[in-house]
Amino acid sequence: MKQRITVTVDSDSYQLLKAYDVNISGLVSTTMQNEARRLRAERWQEENREGMAEVASFIEA
């Protein structure tokens, strides 16, 4: 599902990307997806740090 949002960007960057026919909506969407994926992975690592340490110590033993 897509959602319309409003963002404020640097004018020079916008003009350059527009001049090169960059799909700005696609670029923003991909960037947001990548950041969401990174944040989920970071949260998972934090939530499972203790369990991963236990697994690592079990493997080392």
Short mmCIF file of C-alpha atoms in Angstrom, two decimals:
data_model
loop_
_atom_site.label_atom_id
_atom_site.label_comp_id
_atom_site.label_asym_id
_atom_site.label_seq_id
_atom_site.Cartn_x
_atom_site.Cartn_y
_atom_site.Cartn_z
CA MET A 1 0.00 0.00 0.00
CA LYS A 2 1.33 3.40 -0.90
CA GLN A 3 0.83 6.60 1.03
CA ARG A 4 1.24 10.14 -0.19
CA ILE A 5 3.58 12.27 1.92
CA THR A 6 5.19 15.69 1.67
CA VAL A 7 8.93 16.12 2.08
CA THR A 8 11.19 19.13 2.00
CA VAL A 9 14.45 18.70 0.10
CA ASP A 10 17.48 20.72 -0.90
CA SER A 11 16.58 22.67 -4.04
CA ASP A 12 19.91 22.11 -5.83
CA SER A 13 19.77 18.35 -5.29
CA TYR A 14 16.17 18.24 -6.46
CA GLN A 15 16.95 20.20 -9.63
CA LEU A 16 19.93 17.97 -10.45
CA LEU A 17 17.97 14.75 -9.96
CA LYS A 18 15.07 16.15 -11.96
CA ALA A 19 17.44 17.14 -14.80
CA TYR A 20 18.70 13.54 -14.92
CA ASP A 21 15.12 12.19 -14.98
CA VAL A 22 15.58 10.38 -11.67
CA ASN A 23 12.36 8.90 -10.32
CA ILE A 24 12.41 10.86 -7.06
CA SER A 25 9.38 9.08 -5.63
CA GLY A 26 11.02 5.73 -6.31
CA LEU A 27 14.31 6.94 -4.86
CA VAL A 28 12.64 8.12 -1.65
CA SER A 29 10.60 4.93 -1.39
CA THR A 30 13.65 2.70 -1.83
CA THR A 31 15.66 4.74 0.65
CA MET A 32 12.85 4.54 3.21
CA GLN A 33 12.54 0.77 2.72
CA ASN A 34 16.28 0.31 3.20
CA GLU A 35 16.28 2.41 6.36
CA ALA A 36 13.26 0.55 7.76
CA ARG A 37 15.03 -2.77 7.07
CA ARG A 38 18.19 -1.51 8.79
CA LEU A 39 16.23 -0.29 11.83
CA ARG A 40 14.36 -3.61 12.11
CA ALA A 41 17.65 -5.52 11.97
CA GLU A 42 19.20 -3.22 14.57
CA ARG A 43 16.23 -3.69 16.90
CA TRP A 44 16.32 -7.47 16.40
CA GLN A 45 20.03 -7.55 17.27
CA GLU A 46 19.44 -5.51 20.42
CA GLU A 47 16.50 -7.68 21.49
CA ASN A 48 18.41 -10.92 20.83
CA ARG A 49 21.90 -9.91 21.93
CA GLU A 50 21.77 -12.02 25.09
CA GLY A 51 20.50 -15.10 23.28
CA MET A 52 23.12 -14.74 20.57
CA ALA A 53 25.83 -14.50 23.25
CA GLU A 54 24.52 -17.73 24.80
CA VAL A 55 24.61 -19.48 21.43
CA ALA A 56 28.14 -18.23 20.79
CA SER A 57 29.36 -19.46 24.18
CA PHE A 58 27.67 -22.84 23.58
CA ILE A 59 29.41 -23.18 20.20
CA GLU A 60 32.78 -22.25 21.70
CA ALA A 61 32.43 -24.88 24.46
#
